Amino acid sequence: MKSILIGFVFFLLSSFRSFFVTTTNSQVIHHRRLRPWPPPESGSGPSPGPSPSPHNKTTPAVFFFGDSIIDTGNNNNLTTEMKCNFSPYGKDFPLGVATGRFSNGKVVSDYISEYLGVKPIVPAYFDPNVQLEDLLTGVSFASGGSGYYHLTPKISRVKSMLEQLTYFQRHIARVKRLVGEEKTDQLLAKGLSVVVAGSNDLAITYYGHGAQLLKDDIHYFTSKMANSAASFVMQLYEYGARQIAVLGTPPLGCVPILRTLKGGLRRECAQDINYASQLFNVKLSNILDQLAKNLPNSNLIYIDI
């Protein structure tokens, strides 16, 4: 299983053109964004990344939690503006269907699942057409616009991280009724749980609504985010997850909309927001390091994109 997880890190690293290092600390794997990986060849385009694993025998299921990066359609029937089940979204998805993914095609959760050899498309937990096989091989509980901080999902009227855990519990209970407790426990222990959140906490909640409203400075706010992330991982572990990957936030100050709003006439990256992203990532990495020491028989992966 550890080799599969390391391969998964390679896959994400190639996707984000990053370089990685590993550290031995209670099965914790880290990487840092130091330079492009793999090194681009002269005149070549972007790397397509590793090919999918054709004969997966170690990762039976994938479970996704967090925000729009891995939401595969859970917001479709919510009363929220954070949805995209309409054209031109999905124009490059099979059959050109807008499924609710925040993309013109597949999203990260689909690519991870396909790479691991589980299945090419990950259904949303709330998809009414979910089949038995999907229940056994995993779904996405993520909700676009969600985050670690409790106000973030309320602002966008989406599913909170706590609600996602509740749905995960219900999912586990349903699988147990189908295949029994022993097989369910094996699926949870060997399956990969991926957590992607934090961007909306900073971009929407903190910088979108102002630090004055929150009455928190950025150091205190990012500490609360990191603590919430650690609590979420602990709950996943309590429910039986043992292979857990947690992604940090990207340099949010370089996101196009924030460059437009805060970058001036030249639309430069907002360095204060990039600093906040980096600050959170450092705290997240450190707290997961400490947490891993208290989670026996777990593989906890932190990925700094």
CSV table of C-alpha atoms in Angstrom, one decimal:
chain,number,residue,atom,x,y,z
A,1,MET,CA,0.0,0.0,0.0
A,2,LYS,CA,2.8,2.4,0.8
A,3,SER,CA,4.2,2.0,-2.7
A,4,ILE,CA,0.8,2.8,-4.2
A,5,LEU,CA,0.6,5.9,-2.0
A,6,ILE,CA,4.1,7.0,-3.1
A,7,GLY,CA,3.0,6.5,-6.7
A,8,PHE,CA,-0.1,8.6,-6.0
A,9,VAL,CA,2.2,11.4,-4.7
A,10,PHE,CA,4.2,11.1,-7.9
A,11,PHE,CA,1.0,11.5,-9.9
A,12,LEU,CA,0.0,14.6,-8.1
A,13,LEU,CA,3.5,16.0,-8.3
A,14,SER,CA,3.6,15.6,-12.1
A,15,SER,CA,0.1,17.2,-12.3
A,16,PHE,CA,1.3,20.2,-10.4
A,17,ARG,CA,4.8,20.2,-11.8
A,18,SER,CA,6.3,20.0,-8.4
A,19,PHE,CA,9.3,18.3,-6.8
A,20,PHE,CA,9.1,16.0,-3.8
A,21,VAL,CA,11.1,14.8,-0.8
A,22,THR,CA,10.1,12.1,1.6
A,23,THR,CA,10.6,12.0,5.4
A,24,THR,CA,10.4,9.0,7.6
A,25,ASN,CA,8.0,9.8,10.5
A,26,SER,CA,5.4,7.3,11.4
A,27,GLN,CA,4.5,6.7,7.7
A,28,VAL,CA,4.2,10.4,6.9
A,29,ILE,CA,5.1,11.5,3.4
A,30,HIS,CA,5.8,15.1,2.5
A,31,HIS,CA,6.7,17.0,-0.6
A,32,ARG,CA,7.8,20.6,-1.2
A,33,ARG,CA,7.2,22.8,-4.2
A,34,LEU,CA,10.9,23.4,-5.0
A,35,ARG,CA,11.2,23.2,-8.8
A,36,PRO,CA,9.3,21.8,-11.7
A,37,TRP,CA,9.1,17.9,-11.8
A,38,PRO,CA,9.8,16.2,-14.1
A,39,PRO,CA,12.2,18.6,-15.7
A,40,PRO,CA,10.7,19.7,-19.0
A,41,GLU,CA,12.5,18.7,-22.2
A,42,SER,CA,13.4,21.4,-24.7
A,43,GLY,CA,10.4,22.1,-27.0
A,44,SER,CA,8.1,19.7,-25.2
A,45,GLY,CA,4.7,20.5,-23.9
A,46,PRO,CA,3.3,19.8,-20.4
A,47,SER,CA,3.9,16.3,-19.0
A,48,PRO,CA,0.9,14.1,-19.3
A,49,GLY,CA,1.7,12.4,-16.0
A,50,PRO,CA,2.0,8.7,-15.2
A,51,SER,CA,-0.4,6.2,-16.9
A,52,PRO,CA,-3.2,4.7,-14.9
A,53,SER,CA,-2.4,1.6,-12.9
A,54,PRO,CA,-4.0,-1.2,-15.0
A,55,HIS,CA,-4.0,-3.9,-12.4
A,56,ASN,CA,-4.9,-2.3,-9.1
A,57,LYS,CA,-4.9,-4.9,-6.3
A,58,THR,CA,-4.2,-2.7,-3.2
A,59,THR,CA,-6.6,0.3,-3.3
A,60,PRO,CA,-10.2,-1.0,-3.4
A,61,ALA,CA,-11.9,2.4,-2.9
A,62,VAL,CA,-11.4,6.1,-2.9
A,63,PHE,CA,-13.2,8.7,-0.8
A,64,PHE,CA,-13.0,12.5,-1.3
A,65,PHE,CA,-13.8,15.3,1.1
A,66,GLY,CA,-13.5,19.1,0.8
A,67,ASP,CA,-14.3,21.7,-1.9
A,68,SER,CA,-14.8,22.3,-5.6
A,69,ILE,CA,-11.4,20.8,-6.6
A,70,ILE,CA,-12.9,17.3,-5.9
A,71,ASP,CA,-16.6,17.9,-5.9
A,72,THR,CA,-18.2,15.8,-8.6
A,73,GLY,CA,-21.8,17.2,-8.4
A,74,ASN,CA,-22.9,17.3,-4.7
A,75,ASN,CA,-24.1,21.0,-5.0
A,76,ASN,CA,-26.5,20.4,-7.9
A,77,ASN,CA,-29.6,20.3,-5.8
A,78,LEU,CA,-28.5,22.8,-3.2
A,79,THR,CA,-29.9,26.4,-2.9
A,80,THR,CA,-26.5,28.0,-3.6
A,81,GLU,CA,-24.8,29.9,-6.3
A,82,MET,CA,-21.8,27.6,-6.0
A,83,LYS,CA,-22.9,25.1,-8.7
A,84,CYS,CA,-22.0,24.5,-12.3
A,85,ASN,CA,-24.5,21.9,-13.7
A,86,PHE,CA,-25.0,24.0,-16.8
A,87,SER,CA,-23.2,24.8,-20.0
A,88,PRO,CA,-20.3,25.5,-20.8
A,89,TYR,CA,-19.3,23.4,-17.8
A,90,GLY,CA,-18.8,19.8,-18.9
A,91,LYS,CA,-18.2,20.5,-22.5
A,92,ASP,CA,-15.2,18.1,-22.5
A,93,PHE,CA,-16.8,15.6,-20.2
A,94,PRO,CA,-18.0,12.3,-21.8
A,95,LEU,CA,-21.1,13.1,-23.9
A,96,GLY,CA,-20.5,16.8,-23.1
A,97,VAL,CA,-22.7,16.6,-20.0
A,98,ALA,CA,-22.5,19.3,-17.3
A,99,THR,CA,-22.4,17.0,-14.2
A,100,GLY,CA,-21.8,19.7,-11.5
A,101,ARG,CA,-18.1,19.4,-11.7
A,102,PHE,CA,-16.3,22.7,-11.5
A,103,SER,CA,-14.5,22.1,-14.7
A,104,ASN,CA,-15.0,21.7,-18.5
A,105,GLY,CA,-14.2,18.0,-18.0
A,106,LYS,CA,-13.0,15.7,-15.2
A,107,VAL,CA,-11.8,17.0,-11.8
A,108,VAL,CA,-8.9,16.0,-9.6
A,109,SER,CA,-10.9,13.2,-7.9
A,110,ASP,CA,-11.6,11.5,-11.2
A,111,TYR,CA,-7.9,11.6,-12.2
A,112,ILE,CA,-6.7,10.2,-8.9
A,113,SER,CA,-9.2,7.4,-9.0
A,114,GLU,CA,-8.3,6.6,-12.6
A,115,TYR,CA,-4.6,6.7,-11.9
A,116,LEU,CA,-5.0,4.3,-9.0
A,117,GLY,CA,-7.0,1.9,-11.2
A,118,VAL,CA,-10.2,2.1,-9.1
A,119,LYS,CA,-12.5,3.6,-11.7
A,120,PRO,CA,-12.4,6.4,-14.3
A,121,ILE,CA,-15.2,8.6,-12.9
A,122,VAL,CA,-16.1,9.2,-9.3
A,123,PRO,CA,-19.8,9.8,-8.6
A,124,ALA,CA,-21.1,12.3,-6.2
A,125,TYR,CA,-22.5,11.0,-2.9
A,126,PHE,CA,-25.9,12.7,-3.8
A,127,ASP,CA,-26.0,11.3,-7.3
A,128,PRO,CA,-29.4,9.5,-7.5
A,129,ASN,CA,-27.9,7.1,-10.1
A,130,VAL,CA,-25.1,5.7,-7.8
A,131,GLN,CA,-24.8,2.0,-8.4
A,132,LEU,CA,-23.8,-0.8,-5.9
A,133,GLU,CA,-20.3,-0.9,-7.4
A,134,ASP,CA,-19.9,2.8,-6.7
A,135,LEU,CA,-20.8,2.3,-3.1
A,136,LEU,CA,-18.1,-0.3,-2.7
A,137,THR,CA,-15.4,1.6,-4.7
A,138,GLY,CA,-16.0,5.1,-3.3
A,139,VAL,CA,-17.7,8.4,-3.9
A,140,SER,CA,-17.0,12.1,-3.4
A,141,PHE,CA,-18.6,13.8,-0.4
A,142,ALA,CA,-17.0,17.2,-1.3
A,143,SER,CA,-19.0,20.3,-1.7
A,144,GLY,CA,-17.8,23.3,-3.8
A,145,GLY,CA,-17.4,26.4,-1.6
A,146,SER,CA,-16.8,24.4,1.6
A,147,GLY,CA,-13.9,24.8,4.0
A,148,TYR,CA,-12.4,24.1,7.4
A,149,TYR,CA,-13.7,27.2,9.1
A,150,HIS,CA,-17.3,26.9,10.3
A,151,LEU,CA,-18.5,30.1,8.6
A,152,THR,CA,-17.2,29.3,5.1
A,153,PRO,CA,-19.9,26.8,4.1
A,154,LYS,CA,-22.6,29.0,5.6
A,155,ILE,CA,-21.5,31.9,3.4
A,156,SER,CA,-21.9,29.9,0.3
A,157,ARG,CA,-24.8,27.7,1.6
A,158,VAL,CA,-23.0,24.4,0.9
A,159,LYS,CA,-22.2,21.3,2.8
A,160,SER,CA,-19.8,21.7,5.7
A,161,MET,CA,-16.9,19.4,6.4
A,162,LEU,CA,-18.8,18.2,9.5
A,163,GLU,CA,-21.8,17.4,7.3
A,164,GLN,CA,-19.5,15.5,4.9
A,165,LEU,CA,-18.4,13.4,7.8
A,166,THR,CA,-22.0,12.7,8.7
A,167,TYR,CA,-22.7,11.5,5.2
A,168,PHE,CA,-19.5,9.4,5.3
A,169,GLN,CA,-20.9,7.7,8.4
A,170,ARG,CA,-24.2,7.0,6.6
A,171,HIS,CA,-22.3,5.6,3.6
A,172,ILE,CA,-20.3,3.3,5.9
A,173,ALA,CA,-23.5,2.0,7.5
A,174,ARG,CA,-25.0,1.4,4.1
A,175,VAL,CA,-22.0,-0.5,2.9
A,176,LYS,CA,-22.0,-2.6,6.0
A,177,ARG,CA,-25.6,-3.7,5.3
A,178,LEU,CA,-24.5,-4.7,1.8
A,179,VAL,CA,-21.3,-6.6,2.4
A,180,GLY,CA,-20.9,-7.0,6.2
A,181,GLU,CA,-18.7,-5.3,8.8
A,182,GLU,CA,-15.5,-7.2,8.1
A,183,LYS,CA,-15.3,-6.4,4.4
A,184,THR,CA,-16.4,-2.8,5.1
A,185,ASP,CA,-13.6,-2.4,7.5
A,186,GLN,CA,-11.1,-3.7,4.9
A,187,LEU,CA,-12.4,-1.2,2.3
A,188,LEU,CA,-12.0,1.7,4.7
A,189,ALA,CA,-8.5,0.6,5.9
A,190,LYS,CA,-7.1,-0.1,2.4
A,191,GLY,CA,-9.1,2.6,0.5
A,192,LEU,CA,-7.6,6.1,0.0
A,193,SER,CA,-9.3,9.1,1.7
A,194,VAL,CA,-8.4,12.5,0.1
A,195,VAL,CA,-9.0,15.8,1.8
A,196,VAL,CA,-8.8,19.1,-0.1
A,197,ALA,CA,-10.0,22.3,1.6
A,198,GLY,CA,-8.7,25.6,2.9
A,199,SER,CA,-8.8,27.8,-0.2
A,200,ASN,CA,-12.3,29.1,0.4
A,201,ASP,CA,-11.5,29.8,4.0
A,202,LEU,CA,-8.9,32.3,2.9
A,203,ALA,CA,-10.2,33.6,-0.4
A,204,ILE,CA,-13.8,33.9,0.5
A,205,THR,CA,-14.2,34.0,4.3
A,206,TYR,CA,-11.1,35.9,5.4
A,207,TYR,CA,-10.1,38.1,2.5
A,208,GLY,CA,-13.6,38.2,1.0
A,209,HIS,CA,-15.4,39.4,4.1
A,210,GLY,CA,-12.6,41.1,5.9
A,211,ALA,CA,-10.5,40.4,8.9
A,212,GLN,CA,-12.3,43.1,10.8
A,213,LEU,CA,-15.5,41.1,10.7
A,214,LEU,CA,-13.8,38.0,11.9
A,215,LYS,CA,-11.7,39.9,14.5
A,216,ASP,CA,-8.8,37.5,13.9
A,217,ASP,CA,-5.4,38.2,12.5
A,218,ILE,CA,-4.1,35.9,9.8
A,219,HIS,CA,-1.9,33.9,12.2
A,220,TYR,CA,-4.7,33.1,14.5
A,221,PHE,CA,-7.1,32.3,11.7
A,222,THR,CA,-4.7,29.9,9.9
A,223,SER,CA,-4.1,28.2,13.3
A,224,LYS,CA,-7.8,27.6,13.6
A,225,MET,CA,-7.9,26.2,10.1
A,226,ALA,CA,-5.1,23.8,10.8
A,227,ASN,CA,-6.6,22.6,14.0
A,228,SER,CA,-9.9,22.0,12.2
A,229,ALA,CA,-8.1,20.0,9.5
A,230,ALA,CA,-6.4,17.9,12.1
A,231,SER,CA,-9.8,17.2,13.8
A,232,PHE,CA,-11.2,16.2,10.5
A,233,VAL,CA,-8.4,13.7,9.9
A,234,MET,CA,-8.8,12.3,13.4
A,235,GLN,CA,-12.5,11.7,12.7
A,236,LEU,CA,-11.7,9.9,9.4
A,237,TYR,CA,-9.3,7.7,11.3
A,238,GLU,CA,-11.9,7.0,14.0
A,239,TYR,CA,-14.3,5.9,11.2
A,240,GLY,CA,-11.7,3.4,9.9
A,241,ALA,CA,-9.7,5.3,7.3
A,242,ARG,CA,-6.0,4.5,7.4
A,243,GLN,CA,-4.7,5.8,4.1
A,244,ILE,CA,-5.3,9.6,4.2
A,245,ALA,CA,-4.0,12.3,1.9
A,246,VAL,CA,-4.4,16.0,2.8
A,247,LEU,CA,-3.6,18.7,0.3
A,248,GLY,CA,-2.5,22.2,1.3
A,249,THR,CA,-3.7,25.3,-0.5
A,250,PRO,CA,-2.1,26.7,-3.7
A,251,PRO,CA,-0.7,30.2,-4.0
A,252,LEU,CA,-4.2,31.8,-3.9
A,253,GLY,CA,-2.9,35.3,-4.5
A,254,CYS,CA,-2.2,34.3,-8.1
A,255,VAL,CA,-5.7,33.0,-8.8
A,256,PRO,CA,-7.1,35.1,-11.7
A,257,ILE,CA,-10.0,36.6,-9.8
A,258,LEU,CA,-7.8,37.7,-6.8
A,259,ARG,CA,-5.3,39.1,-9.2
A,260,THR,CA,-8.1,41.1,-10.8
A,261,LEU,CA,-9.5,42.3,-7.4
A,262,LYS,CA,-6.2,43.0,-5.6
A,263,GLY,CA,-3.4,43.0,-8.2
A,264,GLY,CA,-3.8,46.6,-9.5
A,265,LEU,CA,-3.7,47.6,-13.1
A,266,ARG,CA,-1.0,45.0,-13.8
A,267,ARG,CA,-3.0,42.2,-12.2
A,268,GLU,CA,0.0,41.1,-10.1
A,269,CYS,CA,-0.2,38.3,-7.6
A,270,ALA,CA,-1.5,39.4,-4.2
A,271,GLN,CA,1.5,38.6,-2.0
A,272,ASP,CA,-0.4,39.0,1.3
A,273,ILE,CA,-2.8,36.2,0.2
A,274,ASN,CA,0.1,34.0,-1.0
A,275,TYR,CA,1.7,34.5,2.4
A,276,ALA,CA,-1.5,33.4,4.1
A,277,SER,CA,-1.6,30.3,2.0
A,278,GLN,CA,2.0,29.5,2.9
A,279,LEU,CA,1.4,30.2,6.5
A,280,PHE,CA,-1.5,27.8,6.6
A,281,ASN,CA,0.4,25.1,4.7
A,282,VAL,CA,3.3,25.2,7.2
A,283,LYS,CA,0.9,24.9,10.2
A,284,LEU,CA,-1.0,22.1,8.4
A,285,SER,CA,2.2,20.2,7.7
A,286,ASN,CA,3.4,20.5,11.3
A,287,ILE,CA,0.1,19.5,12.9
A,288,LEU,CA,-0.3,16.5,10.7
A,289,ASP,CA,3.3,15.5,11.6
A,290,GLN,CA,2.3,15.5,15.2
A,291,LEU,CA,-1.0,13.8,14.6
A,292,ALA,CA,0.6,10.9,12.7
A,293,LYS,CA,2.5,9.9,15.8
A,294,ASN,CA,-0.8,9.1,17.5
A,295,LEU,CA,-2.5,7.3,14.6
A,296,PRO,CA,-1.1,3.7,14.6
A,297,ASN,CA,-1.1,1.7,11.4
A,298,SER,CA,-1.9,4.8,9.3
A,299,ASN,CA,-0.3,6.3,6.2
A,300,LEU,CA,-0.8,10.1,6.4
A,301,ILE,CA,0.2,12.1,3.4
A,302,TYR,CA,0.6,15.8,3.3
A,303,ILE,CA,0.9,17.4,-0.2
A,304,ASP,CA,1.9,21.0,-0.7
A,305,ILE,CA,0.8,22.0,-4.1
